[in-house]
Structures are given as C-alpha cells and as structure tokens.
Tab-separated table of C-alpha atoms in Angstrom:
chain	number	residue	atom	x	y	z
A	1	MET	CA	63.105	83.108	99.214
A	2	SER	CA	62.889	84.533	95.717
A	3	GLN	CA	66.317	85.525	94.471
A	4	SER	CA	64.979	87.276	91.403
A	5	ARG	CA	63.506	90.237	93.264
A	6	HIS	CA	66.913	91.387	94.512
A	7	VAL	CA	68.153	93.542	91.690
A	8	PRO	CA	71.780	94.427	92.444
A	9	VAL	CA	72.327	98.139	93.008
A	10	MET	CA	73.629	100.203	90.022
A	11	LEU	CA	74.179	96.975	88.122
A	12	GLN	CA	74.399	98.324	84.553
A	13	ARG	CA	76.700	101.155	85.593
A	14	CYS	CA	79.069	98.678	87.320
A	15	LEU	CA	79.109	96.446	84.217
A	16	ASN	CA	79.754	99.428	81.930
A	17	LEU	CA	82.638	100.636	84.095
A	18	LEU	CA	84.324	97.224	83.994
A	19	ALA	CA	83.455	96.389	80.360
A	20	PRO	CA	86.538	97.790	78.556
A	21	ALA	CA	88.788	95.518	80.649
A	22	LEU	CA	86.731	92.317	80.267
A	23	GLN	CA	86.354	91.820	76.524
A	24	GLU	CA	89.459	89.682	75.928
A	25	PRO	CA	89.241	85.859	76.154
A	26	GLY	CA	90.562	84.631	79.489
A	27	ALA	CA	90.000	87.931	81.306
A	28	VAL	CA	89.530	87.308	85.043
A	29	VAL	CA	87.033	89.348	87.056
A	30	VAL	CA	86.745	89.124	90.846
A	31	ASP	CA	83.476	89.701	92.664
A	32	CYS	CA	84.752	90.362	96.185
A	33	THR	CA	81.244	90.393	97.680
A	34	LEU	CA	79.355	87.512	96.095
A	35	GLY	CA	76.225	87.611	98.278
A	36	LEU	CA	73.333	86.069	96.367
A	37	GLY	CA	75.308	86.186	93.125
A	38	GLY	CA	73.386	88.937	91.325
A	39	HIS	CA	76.451	90.876	90.180
A	40	SER	CA	78.384	87.665	89.467
A	41	GLU	CA	75.626	86.235	87.292
A	42	ALA	CA	75.404	89.496	85.329
A	43	LEU	CA	79.198	89.563	84.821
A	44	LEU	CA	79.250	85.982	83.502
A	45	ALA	CA	76.291	86.635	81.193
A	46	ARG	CA	77.574	89.913	79.779
A	47	PHE	CA	81.228	88.895	79.328
A	48	PRO	CA	81.113	85.381	77.839
A	49	GLU	CA	84.919	85.209	77.444
A	50	ALA	CA	85.632	86.112	81.077
A	51	ARG	CA	86.309	83.887	84.070
A	52	LEU	CA	84.893	84.793	87.472
A	53	VAL	CA	86.415	84.408	90.924
A	54	ALA	CA	83.891	85.226	93.662
A	55	LEU	CA	84.529	85.593	97.402
A	56	ASP	CA	82.180	85.538	100.370
A	57	ARG	CA	82.706	84.911	104.072
A	58	ASP	CA	79.131	83.659	104.450
A	59	LYS	CA	78.838	79.924	103.754
A	60	GLU	CA	75.093	80.101	103.202
A	61	ALA	CA	75.564	82.807	100.540
A	62	LEU	CA	78.158	80.600	98.817
A	63	ARG	CA	75.757	77.665	98.780
A	64	LEU	CA	72.841	79.637	97.333
A	65	SER	CA	74.867	81.515	94.742
A	66	GLY	CA	76.639	78.258	93.828
A	67	GLU	CA	73.265	76.893	92.721
A	68	ARG	CA	72.506	80.085	90.836
A	69	LEU	CA	75.856	80.112	89.007
A	70	ALA	CA	75.961	76.344	88.322
A	71	PRO	CA	74.968	76.802	84.630
A	72	TYR	CA	78.258	78.659	84.066
A	73	GLY	CA	80.252	75.610	85.153
A	74	GLU	CA	84.024	76.007	85.160
A	75	ARG	CA	83.887	79.726	84.371
A	76	ALA	CA	82.923	80.487	88.000
A	77	THR	CA	85.165	79.746	90.976
A	78	LEU	CA	83.551	80.430	94.373
A	79	VAL	CA	85.805	80.826	97.415
A	80	HIS	CA	85.010	81.020	101.149
A	81	ALA	CA	87.173	84.000	102.136
A	82	VAL	CA	87.074	87.534	103.497
A	83	TYR	CA	87.902	90.046	100.781
A	84	ASP	CA	91.184	91.213	102.317
A	85	GLU	CA	92.428	87.673	101.595
A	86	LEU	CA	92.211	88.427	97.875
A	87	PRO	CA	95.983	88.269	97.130
A	88	ASP	CA	96.273	84.799	98.750
A	89	VAL	CA	93.180	83.540	96.923
A	90	LEU	CA	94.536	84.737	93.556
A	91	ASP	CA	97.965	83.219	94.237
A	92	ARG	CA	96.359	79.856	95.055
A	93	LEU	CA	94.360	80.010	91.819
A	94	GLY	CA	97.450	80.931	89.803
A	95	ALA	CA	95.962	84.270	88.694
A	96	PRO	CA	97.897	86.924	90.630
A	97	ARG	CA	96.867	89.638	88.117
A	98	VAL	CA	93.242	90.214	87.129
A	99	GLN	CA	91.370	92.447	84.686
A	100	GLY	CA	88.418	93.466	86.854
A	101	VAL	CA	87.434	93.756	90.537
A	102	LEU	CA	84.001	94.575	91.931
A	103	PHE	CA	83.041	95.347	95.547
A	104	ASP	CA	79.435	95.838	96.640
A	105	LEU	CA	79.819	96.728	100.308
A	106	GLY	CA	76.143	96.583	101.241
A	107	VAL	CA	75.058	93.789	103.552
A	108	SER	CA	73.642	91.105	101.312
A	109	SER	CA	69.863	91.169	100.940
A	110	MET	CA	69.807	87.623	102.219
A	111	GLN	CA	71.366	88.606	105.540
A	112	LEU	CA	68.958	91.489	105.960
A	113	ASP	CA	65.955	89.345	105.105
A	114	GLU	CA	66.908	86.268	107.083
A	115	ALA	CA	65.362	86.844	110.495
A	116	GLY	CA	67.687	84.565	112.427
A	117	ARG	CA	70.817	86.632	111.831
A	118	GLY	CA	69.890	89.775	113.747
A	119	PHE	CA	71.007	92.290	111.098
A	120	ALA	CA	67.610	93.896	110.646
A	121	TYR	CA	66.006	96.219	113.153
A	122	ALA	CA	62.580	95.697	111.587
A	123	GLN	CA	62.025	92.248	113.122
A	124	ASP	CA	63.004	90.558	116.349
A	125	ALA	CA	65.968	88.176	116.097
A	126	PRO	CA	68.971	87.008	118.100
A	127	LEU	CA	71.628	89.738	118.147
A	128	ASP	CA	74.281	87.939	116.123
A	129	MET	CA	75.263	89.961	113.005
A	130	ARG	CA	78.284	87.805	112.154
A	131	MET	CA	78.582	87.337	108.399
A	132	ASP	CA	80.570	84.178	109.031
A	133	GLN	CA	78.742	82.509	111.875
A	134	SER	CA	81.508	79.984	112.467
A	135	THR	CA	83.854	82.549	113.999
A	136	GLY	CA	84.163	85.758	116.014
A	137	THR	CA	82.156	87.799	118.521
A	138	SER	CA	78.400	88.310	118.174
A	139	ALA	CA	76.625	91.663	118.520
A	140	ALA	CA	75.100	90.500	121.814
A	141	GLU	CA	78.583	89.873	123.242
A	142	VAL	CA	79.696	93.352	122.137
A	143	LEU	CA	76.673	94.954	123.847
A	144	ASN	CA	77.005	92.891	127.027
A	145	THR	CA	80.778	93.009	127.564
A	146	TYR	CA	82.368	96.108	125.990
A	147	PRO	CA	83.244	98.962	128.374
A	148	PRO	CA	80.903	101.981	128.015
A	149	GLY	CA	83.627	104.222	126.543
A	150	GLU	CA	84.370	101.667	123.839
A	151	LEU	CA	80.659	101.360	122.953
A	152	VAL	CA	80.365	105.148	122.668
A	153	ARG	CA	83.432	105.203	120.381
A	154	ILE	CA	81.963	102.483	118.126
A	155	LEU	CA	78.552	104.166	117.841
A	156	ARG	CA	80.154	107.506	117.012
A	157	ALA	CA	82.829	106.240	114.635
A	158	TYR	CA	80.905	103.531	112.789
A	159	GLY	CA	77.304	104.684	113.186
A	160	GLU	CA	77.918	108.446	113.127
A	161	GLU	CA	75.390	108.459	115.997
A	162	LYS	CA	75.215	111.866	117.670
A	163	GLN	CA	73.264	110.459	120.632
A	164	ALA	CA	75.854	107.730	121.350
A	165	LYS	CA	76.300	108.665	125.019
A	166	ARG	CA	72.567	108.563	125.766
A	167	ILE	CA	72.131	105.221	124.021
A	168	VAL	CA	75.148	103.664	125.738
A	169	SER	CA	74.039	104.833	129.205
A	170	ALA	CA	70.712	103.094	128.588
A	171	ILE	CA	72.461	99.934	127.305
A	172	VAL	CA	74.746	99.762	130.351
A	173	ARG	CA	71.846	100.294	132.731
A	174	GLU	CA	69.774	97.576	131.030
A	175	ARG	CA	72.514	94.991	130.600
A	176	GLU	CA	73.129	94.974	134.349
A	177	LYS	CA	69.536	93.872	134.868
A	178	GLU	CA	69.651	91.268	132.118
A	179	PRO	CA	72.081	90.618	129.224
A	180	PHE	CA	70.935	91.483	125.706
A	181	THR	CA	70.001	88.576	123.458
A	182	ASN	CA	67.463	89.893	120.923
A	183	SER	CA	67.192	92.851	118.588
A	184	ALA	CA	63.659	94.016	119.556
A	185	ARG	CA	64.741	94.936	123.090
A	186	LEU	CA	67.639	96.992	121.735
A	187	VAL	CA	65.393	98.805	119.227
A	188	GLU	CA	62.916	99.611	122.005
A	189	LEU	CA	65.684	100.881	124.272
A	190	ILE	CA	67.065	103.169	121.527
A	191	ARG	CA	63.604	104.599	120.817
A	192	ALA	CA	63.150	105.337	124.518
A	193	ALA	CA	66.630	106.848	124.944
A	194	LEU	CA	66.475	109.332	122.069
A	195	PRO	CA	65.064	112.843	122.424
A	196	GLN	CA	61.955	113.550	120.307
A	197	ALA	CA	63.800	115.724	117.774
A	198	ALA	CA	66.307	112.957	116.999
A	199	LYS	CA	63.484	110.521	116.257
A	200	ARG	CA	61.975	112.691	113.591
A	201	THR	CA	64.896	112.502	111.184
A	202	GLY	CA	66.314	109.811	108.949
A	203	GLY	CA	64.262	106.637	109.203
A	204	ASN	CA	64.419	104.068	111.987
A	205	PRO	CA	66.214	105.528	115.030
A	206	ALA	CA	68.021	102.196	115.581
A	207	LYS	CA	69.590	102.190	112.126
A	208	ARG	CA	72.877	103.892	113.060
A	209	THR	CA	73.451	101.714	116.138
A	210	PHE	CA	72.823	98.529	114.138
A	211	GLN	CA	75.217	99.719	111.425
A	212	ALA	CA	77.892	100.416	114.040
A	213	LEU	CA	77.480	97.000	115.659
A	214	ARG	CA	77.599	95.242	112.297
A	215	ILE	CA	80.834	97.020	111.327
A	216	GLU	CA	82.418	96.211	114.704
A	217	VAL	CA	81.324	92.559	114.755
A	218	ASN	CA	82.668	91.893	111.259
A	219	GLY	CA	85.737	94.151	111.444
A	220	GLU	CA	84.467	95.654	108.206
A	221	LEU	CA	86.446	98.887	108.065
A	222	SER	CA	89.769	97.328	109.039
A	223	VAL	CA	89.171	94.583	106.467
A	224	LEU	CA	88.314	97.212	103.852
A	225	GLU	CA	91.434	99.242	104.693
A	226	ARG	CA	93.496	96.217	103.684
A	227	ALA	CA	91.247	95.002	100.877
A	228	ILE	CA	90.970	98.054	98.610
A	229	PRO	CA	94.753	98.643	98.247
A	230	ALA	CA	95.254	94.870	97.784
A	231	ALA	CA	92.602	94.823	95.049
A	232	VAL	CA	94.209	97.786	93.246
A	233	GLU	CA	97.562	95.994	93.485
A	234	SER	CA	96.063	92.828	91.941
A	235	LEU	CA	94.904	94.673	88.797
A	236	ALA	CA	96.859	94.148	85.594
A	237	VAL	CA	97.637	97.317	83.626
A	238	GLY	CA	94.365	98.215	81.885
A	239	GLY	CA	92.413	96.434	84.624
A	240	ARG	CA	89.495	98.204	86.294
A	241	ILE	CA	87.965	98.307	89.777
A	242	ALA	CA	84.439	99.388	90.761
A	243	VAL	CA	83.407	99.882	94.403
A	244	LEU	CA	79.868	100.456	95.677
A	245	SER	CA	79.753	101.751	99.236
A	246	TYR	CA	76.779	102.653	101.386
A	247	HIS	CA	78.016	104.986	104.074
A	248	SER	CA	80.452	107.866	104.243
A	249	LEU	CA	83.124	105.967	106.195
A	250	GLU	CA	83.480	103.324	103.483
A	251	ASP	CA	83.264	105.849	100.670
A	252	ARG	CA	85.928	108.060	102.253
A	253	LEU	CA	88.278	105.112	102.529
A	254	VAL	CA	87.802	104.137	98.872
A	255	LYS	CA	88.202	107.765	97.798
A	256	GLN	CA	91.522	108.062	99.684
A	257	VAL	CA	93.004	104.896	98.136
A	258	PHE	CA	91.922	105.900	94.615
A	259	ALA	CA	93.113	109.505	95.047
A	260	ALA	CA	96.528	108.341	96.280
A	261	GLY	CA	96.862	106.002	93.289
A	262	ALA	CA	95.874	108.742	90.844
A	263	ALA	CA	98.250	111.333	92.313
A	264	ASN	CA	101.534	112.476	90.830
A	265	THR	CA	103.975	112.001	93.721
A	266	ALA	CA	106.989	113.744	92.170
A	267	PRO	CA	108.794	116.435	94.162
A	268	PRO	CA	107.654	119.843	92.847
A	269	GLY	CA	109.702	121.556	90.156
A	270	LEU	CA	110.966	118.549	88.174
A	271	PRO	CA	110.941	119.373	84.452
A	272	VAL	CA	110.120	115.758	83.566
A	273	VAL	CA	108.272	113.436	85.954
A	274	PRO	CA	110.204	110.153	86.381
A	275	GLU	CA	107.979	107.118	85.912
A	276	GLN	CA	108.078	106.010	89.542
A	277	TYR	CA	106.238	109.212	90.507
A	278	ALA	CA	103.593	109.056	87.787
A	279	PRO	CA	100.017	108.100	88.746
A	280	ARG	CA	99.219	104.365	88.841
A	281	LEU	CA	95.465	104.866	88.561
A	282	LYS	CA	93.133	106.848	86.379
A	283	LEU	CA	89.824	107.775	88.042
A	284	LEU	CA	86.790	106.666	86.007
A	285	THR	CA	84.122	108.499	88.022
A	286	ARG	CA	83.933	112.193	88.835
A	287	GLY	CA	83.667	112.020	92.595
A	288	ALA	CA	81.187	109.327	93.612
A	289	GLU	CA	78.338	108.485	91.248
A	290	LEU	CA	74.857	108.197	92.761
A	291	PRO	CA	71.935	105.968	91.774
A	292	THR	CA	69.214	107.532	89.627
A	293	GLU	CA	65.887	108.592	91.097
A	294	GLU	CA	64.199	105.810	89.081
A	295	GLU	CA	66.493	103.215	90.589
A	296	ILE	CA	65.883	104.442	94.132
A	297	ALA	CA	62.132	104.332	93.469
A	298	GLU	CA	62.457	100.677	92.366
A	299	ASN	CA	64.945	99.601	95.027
A	300	ARG	CA	65.035	101.562	98.274
A	301	ARG	CA	68.292	99.850	99.263
A	302	ALA	CA	70.004	101.747	96.454
A	303	ALA	CA	69.402	105.154	98.073
A	304	PRO	CA	72.685	105.562	100.007
A	305	ALA	CA	74.899	103.888	97.346
A	306	ARG	CA	78.032	105.646	96.083
A	307	LEU	CA	80.000	104.214	93.152
A	308	ARG	CA	83.663	104.897	92.389
A	309	GLY	CA	85.769	103.380	89.623
A	310	ALA	CA	89.439	103.437	88.647
A	311	GLU	CA	91.720	101.946	85.992
A	312	ARG	CA	95.260	100.671	86.535
A	313	ILE	CA	97.471	102.592	84.092
A	314	ARG	CA	100.938	101.403	85.060
A	315	GLU	CA	102.792	98.884	87.188
A	316	SER	CA	104.165	99.864	90.587
A	317	LEU	CA	107.891	100.403	90.497
A	318	GLY	CA	110.172	99.712	93.414
C-alpha cells in the first residue's frame, strides 16, 4: 500500500504550533499516535535538532513506520504502548519532561484501508476493530454479548446515534438467530432499521455505530481522559501540545483539560494572585481550529478535524 498518498491532516499547522518549542538541540517531541509515521517523519525532517519518541498500540503500524523512519536512526525511538502510558514510557527513557507532544486521534489510514480489521463500513470484513489485536474484546463480541441497554448507551454516548434503540432492537433480534461475525451484515441491518429521513443525512448510515463500537472496543475515551492530562503534565515549561480530534466527544475532553490548565483558580477578591493559583497553560488556538476548504477538498478525512494547542507556562506547585 502506498504510504505517500496519506497526507497527515493539518500537518503544517501542527508543525507551526509546536515549532517554537522544538528549535533547541536535544528537544524531545512525542508523537502519541504514530500510525503510518506521517507526522513523525515531518517532525524529524523539520526539526533536525529534535529527538522523537513515538507511541502506537498497533504492532503493524510500528513495523511499517519503523521502516519509514529508519533513515533518522537514533533520533527516533518507537514504543509499543497506549498513549495513556506516556509517563511510564518517558520515565523508562530517562526523559520525564519533553518540549512537544502531538496527538492525532483519527484512526490510522492503514487501519481504515486494511480490509481484515473491520474498521471500515465500506467493505466486508471480520468485525474486530481492535487496534492492538493481541488483546481485548472484538467488536463482534461486543455486539453478540452486551446487554441491550448497554449497547444503546454505547451507541448514544460514543456514536451520538439518535436511532440507537431501533438499531439495537434489530441487533438483538438478529444475534439470536446467528451471532455477528462480519461488517457487511451489520451495515445492512442498520440501513434496514433506520427510517428514511435518517438515511438522507450525513453520509453512510452505519458510520455512527461503527465509531461507537471502535471507541468501546479500544477504550478510547477512558484512555484519552488519562492521556491528555498526563501529556500536559509531561511538558517542560515552554513546551507545547497539539491535539487533533475528529468528533465532539474527544474535542470536548481536550477543551476541558486545556481550559482547566489555562484558568486562574484563585479565590475571588485577592489583590495579588499567588503563584499556585496562576494558570499553568496558555491556549494557542482560539477555540478549535478547522481544516481549510482546500485541505478538505484534497483529503476528505480532514473534514471533521478540530485542532487545539496549548503551551506550558509554569510548573505545577504542590
């Protein structure tokens, strides 16, 4: 598969946001979502003095991006880890404080394109969806074994699917006849279960259900809830973080962590704000930045992207 055609989303903007923190020799930048290595390669090329630490839970992604980043030799350290393990990874590498952190929370292009993984609703594949296929529960197991109420909750919370009840009733009815194994049957069932009006809006009607299953199978939101604060904590003063998210649940979570870090937490009415109440972060984006129309035209996967950046402006006290 050609790696060159996958242009990372909002690449230049991410590099520009991180640039002021990565000019010094020995600066360490962490790519928490290595994927096929597009962002990592660009970071190494643009910041020749920087060292890269890159994480991915997908062993196949690590292998492919390892080949891609081989020319950079010792400057790149690739680690098989989930991104909420960042503090442990940095401790092991003897770099507890870093100058830059990047998250691109989209599913890697490779996982979407590789038929055997069951992420895509466009082609038939086993319903797996695990990013690390050596561990955890597959999407088929979720569909076949979760109680109906739990499935409805997942589709509503993670897929923002208004028709969750209808879809789940159909799933429960069908799984009693025969367990789910492949994605095409699920896509067909969703199409049949939805009222006409719901099918006319927003792309493939299965999209929200697949998103919800993927988030559940990989524990993505709970991992992110731990990972973003941990990443902020790992920044040295002057260090910067950039996060690309692709749906409102992720973006809201990032926004909350950044807003809390940028807030003045002093009790009202103090004439001088003691340092422990002063903001720890400075926001680098006004709200969430969106991709340009040109970029969306070139890369349809960029359409839902939202970028937020922040800079660490002081150490935590206490």
